């Protein structure tokens, strides 16, 4: 009898119960005007610090002219890269979810242009490095007014 029941069960398997899970996304976060302003101020201050520090490091590297030793130029380029990556890393920590998109989007694009520039420099792709630098410089004209810096 058990054999017959097993054979019958194997011949016509039962369909397991179907479970439905409804995933409801959380509502978008809402921030007070004070929170938005604080997040904007934090992002803008960090961006200004990053922009000034990377520009200063680039100027110092450019000041090491061709007659300088290879070691001096290498060290200056390495310092420029270290400063840029440290500033970008710090800047990323200062962009809070409450920051307005009018500030976040161009800052993130500026970060991407800086990373592209540094990568192009590493690859010795000078036209690409120049294009990334120009893209970043163009974003300065967007970010500074959005942050109230000009």
Short mmCIF file of C-alpha atoms in Angstrom, two decimals:
data_model
loop_
_atom_site.label_atom_id
_atom_site.label_comp_id
_atom_site.label_asym_id
_atom_site.label_seq_id
_atom_site.Cartn_x
_atom_site.Cartn_y
_atom_site.Cartn_z
CA UNK A 1 0.00 0.00 0.00
CA UNK A 2 2.82 2.45 0.83
CA UNK A 3 4.44 1.62 -2.49
CA UNK A 4 1.23 2.40 -4.35
CA UNK A 5 0.83 5.74 -2.52
CA UNK A 6 4.44 6.67 -3.31
CA UNK A 7 3.99 5.75 -6.97
CA UNK A 8 0.80 7.78 -7.18
CA UNK A 9 2.48 10.77 -5.56
CA UNK A 10 5.41 10.58 -7.97
CA UNK A 11 3.11 10.26 -10.98
CA UNK A 12 1.17 13.41 -10.12
CA UNK A 13 3.34 15.76 -8.02
CA UNK A 14 1.55 18.45 -6.10
CA UNK A 15 2.26 22.10 -6.80
CA UNK A 16 3.91 23.83 -3.86
CA UNK A 17 2.16 26.82 -2.40
CA UNK A 18 3.15 30.09 -4.03
CA UNK A 19 4.16 32.91 -1.73
CA UNK A 20 3.85 36.50 -2.79
CA UNK A 21 5.95 39.21 -1.25
CA UNK A 22 5.04 42.77 -1.99
CA UNK A 23 8.03 45.06 -1.70
CA UNK A 24 7.05 48.63 -1.12
CA UNK A 25 9.87 51.13 -1.45
CA UNK A 26 10.21 53.57 1.40
CA UNK A 27 8.95 57.06 0.75
CA UNK A 28 11.60 59.56 -0.27
CA UNK A 29 13.37 61.14 2.65
CA UNK A 30 12.22 64.60 3.54
CA UNK A 31 14.62 67.09 5.03
CA UNK A 32 13.97 70.37 6.74
CA UNK A 33 15.29 73.58 5.22
CA UNK A 34 17.87 73.74 7.99
CA UNK A 35 19.09 70.21 7.19
CA UNK A 36 19.29 70.98 3.48
CA UNK A 37 21.20 74.20 4.13
CA UNK A 38 23.60 72.48 6.53
CA UNK A 39 24.26 69.69 4.02
CA UNK A 40 24.77 72.22 1.23
CA UNK A 41 27.19 74.24 3.37
CA UNK A 42 29.15 71.12 4.27
CA UNK A 43 29.43 69.93 0.66
CA UNK A 44 30.33 73.39 -0.63
CA UNK A 45 32.98 74.01 2.03
CA UNK A 46 34.54 70.61 1.37
CA UNK A 47 34.48 71.20 -2.39
CA UNK A 48 36.10 74.62 -2.02
CA UNK A 49 38.83 73.10 0.15
CA UNK A 50 39.37 70.28 -2.37
CA UNK A 51 39.43 72.62 -5.35
CA UNK A 52 41.92 75.00 -3.74
CA UNK A 53 44.19 72.22 -2.47
CA UNK A 54 44.27 70.37 -5.81
CA UNK A 55 44.91 73.61 -7.68
CA UNK A 56 47.76 74.51 -5.31
CA UNK A 57 49.31 71.04 -5.71
CA UNK A 58 49.04 71.34 -9.50
CA UNK A 59 50.68 74.77 -9.45
CA UNK A 60 53.51 73.47 -7.28
CA UNK A 61 54.04 70.59 -9.69
CA UNK A 62 54.00 72.94 -12.67
CA UNK A 63 56.59 75.15 -10.97
CA UNK A 64 59.11 72.31 -11.17
CA UNK A 65 60.35 73.14 -14.64
CA UNK A 66 62.18 71.00 -17.17
CA UNK A 67 65.64 71.91 -15.86
CA UNK A 68 64.64 70.37 -12.54
CA UNK A 69 65.87 66.89 -11.82
CA UNK A 70 63.76 63.90 -12.77
CA UNK A 71 63.41 63.09 -9.07
CA UNK A 72 62.03 66.57 -8.32
CA UNK A 73 59.45 66.27 -11.11
CA UNK A 74 58.51 62.74 -10.05
CA UNK A 75 58.09 63.82 -6.42
CA UNK A 76 56.03 66.86 -7.41
CA UNK A 77 53.72 64.73 -9.58
CA UNK A 78 53.37 62.15 -6.79
CA UNK A 79 52.49 64.90 -4.30
CA UNK A 80 49.90 66.31 -6.71
CA UNK A 81 48.27 62.88 -7.03
CA UNK A 82 48.30 62.22 -3.27
CA UNK A 83 46.77 65.60 -2.48
CA UNK A 84 44.11 65.21 -5.16
CA UNK A 85 43.07 61.73 -4.05
CA UNK A 86 43.03 62.70 -0.36
CA UNK A 87 40.88 65.75 -1.09
CA UNK A 88 38.50 63.77 -3.32
CA UNK A 89 38.16 61.09 -0.64
CA UNK A 90 37.40 63.69 2.02
CA UNK A 91 34.97 65.53 -0.26
CA UNK A 92 32.99 62.34 -0.83
CA UNK A 93 32.48 61.96 2.93
CA UNK A 94 31.04 65.47 3.15
CA UNK A 95 28.23 65.01 0.62
CA UNK A 96 25.19 64.20 2.72
CA UNK A 97 21.84 62.85 1.46
CA UNK A 98 20.13 66.14 2.37
CA UNK A 99 22.39 68.15 0.05
CA UNK A 100 20.46 69.58 -2.91
CA UNK A 101 20.99 68.00 -6.33
CA UNK A 102 21.89 71.43 -7.76
CA UNK A 103 25.08 71.17 -5.71
CA UNK A 104 25.63 67.40 -5.57
CA UNK A 105 25.41 66.69 -9.30
CA UNK A 106 28.08 69.17 -10.43
CA UNK A 107 30.35 68.28 -7.49
CA UNK A 108 30.14 64.59 -8.38
CA UNK A 109 30.89 65.47 -12.01
CA UNK A 110 33.89 67.53 -10.83
CA UNK A 111 35.12 64.55 -8.79
CA UNK A 112 34.79 62.33 -11.87
CA UNK A 113 36.71 64.84 -13.99
CA UNK A 114 39.52 64.96 -11.41
CA UNK A 115 39.74 61.17 -11.32
CA UNK A 116 39.75 61.08 -15.13
CA UNK A 117 42.52 63.69 -15.18
CA UNK A 118 44.68 61.78 -12.73
CA UNK A 119 44.12 58.53 -14.59
CA UNK A 120 45.03 60.17 -17.89
CA UNK A 121 48.20 61.59 -16.34
CA UNK A 122 49.12 58.12 -15.07
CA UNK A 123 48.59 56.74 -18.55
CA UNK A 124 50.55 59.64 -20.09
CA UNK A 125 47.51 60.49 -22.21
CA UNK A 126 48.05 64.24 -22.22
CA UNK A 127 45.14 65.16 -24.55
CA UNK A 128 42.71 63.24 -22.31
CA UNK A 129 44.22 64.81 -19.19
CA UNK A 130 43.78 68.25 -20.75
CA UNK A 131 40.17 67.48 -21.71
CA UNK A 132 39.38 66.29 -18.16
CA UNK A 133 41.02 69.41 -16.73
CA UNK A 134 38.93 71.63 -19.01
CA UNK A 135 35.77 69.73 -18.05
CA UNK A 136 36.58 70.23 -14.35
CA UNK A 137 37.36 73.91 -14.86
CA UNK A 138 34.01 74.34 -16.61
CA UNK A 139 32.28 72.78 -13.61
CA UNK A 140 33.91 75.32 -11.30
CA UNK A 141 31.79 77.95 -13.05
CA UNK A 142 28.69 75.92 -12.16
CA UNK A 143 29.60 74.86 -8.61
CA UNK A 144 30.89 78.19 -7.29
CA UNK A 145 27.65 80.13 -7.95
CA UNK A 146 25.51 77.18 -6.77
CA UNK A 147 27.46 77.27 -3.51
CA UNK A 148 27.28 81.04 -3.25
CA UNK A 149 31.04 81.37 -3.59
CA UNK A 150 30.92 83.95 -6.36
#
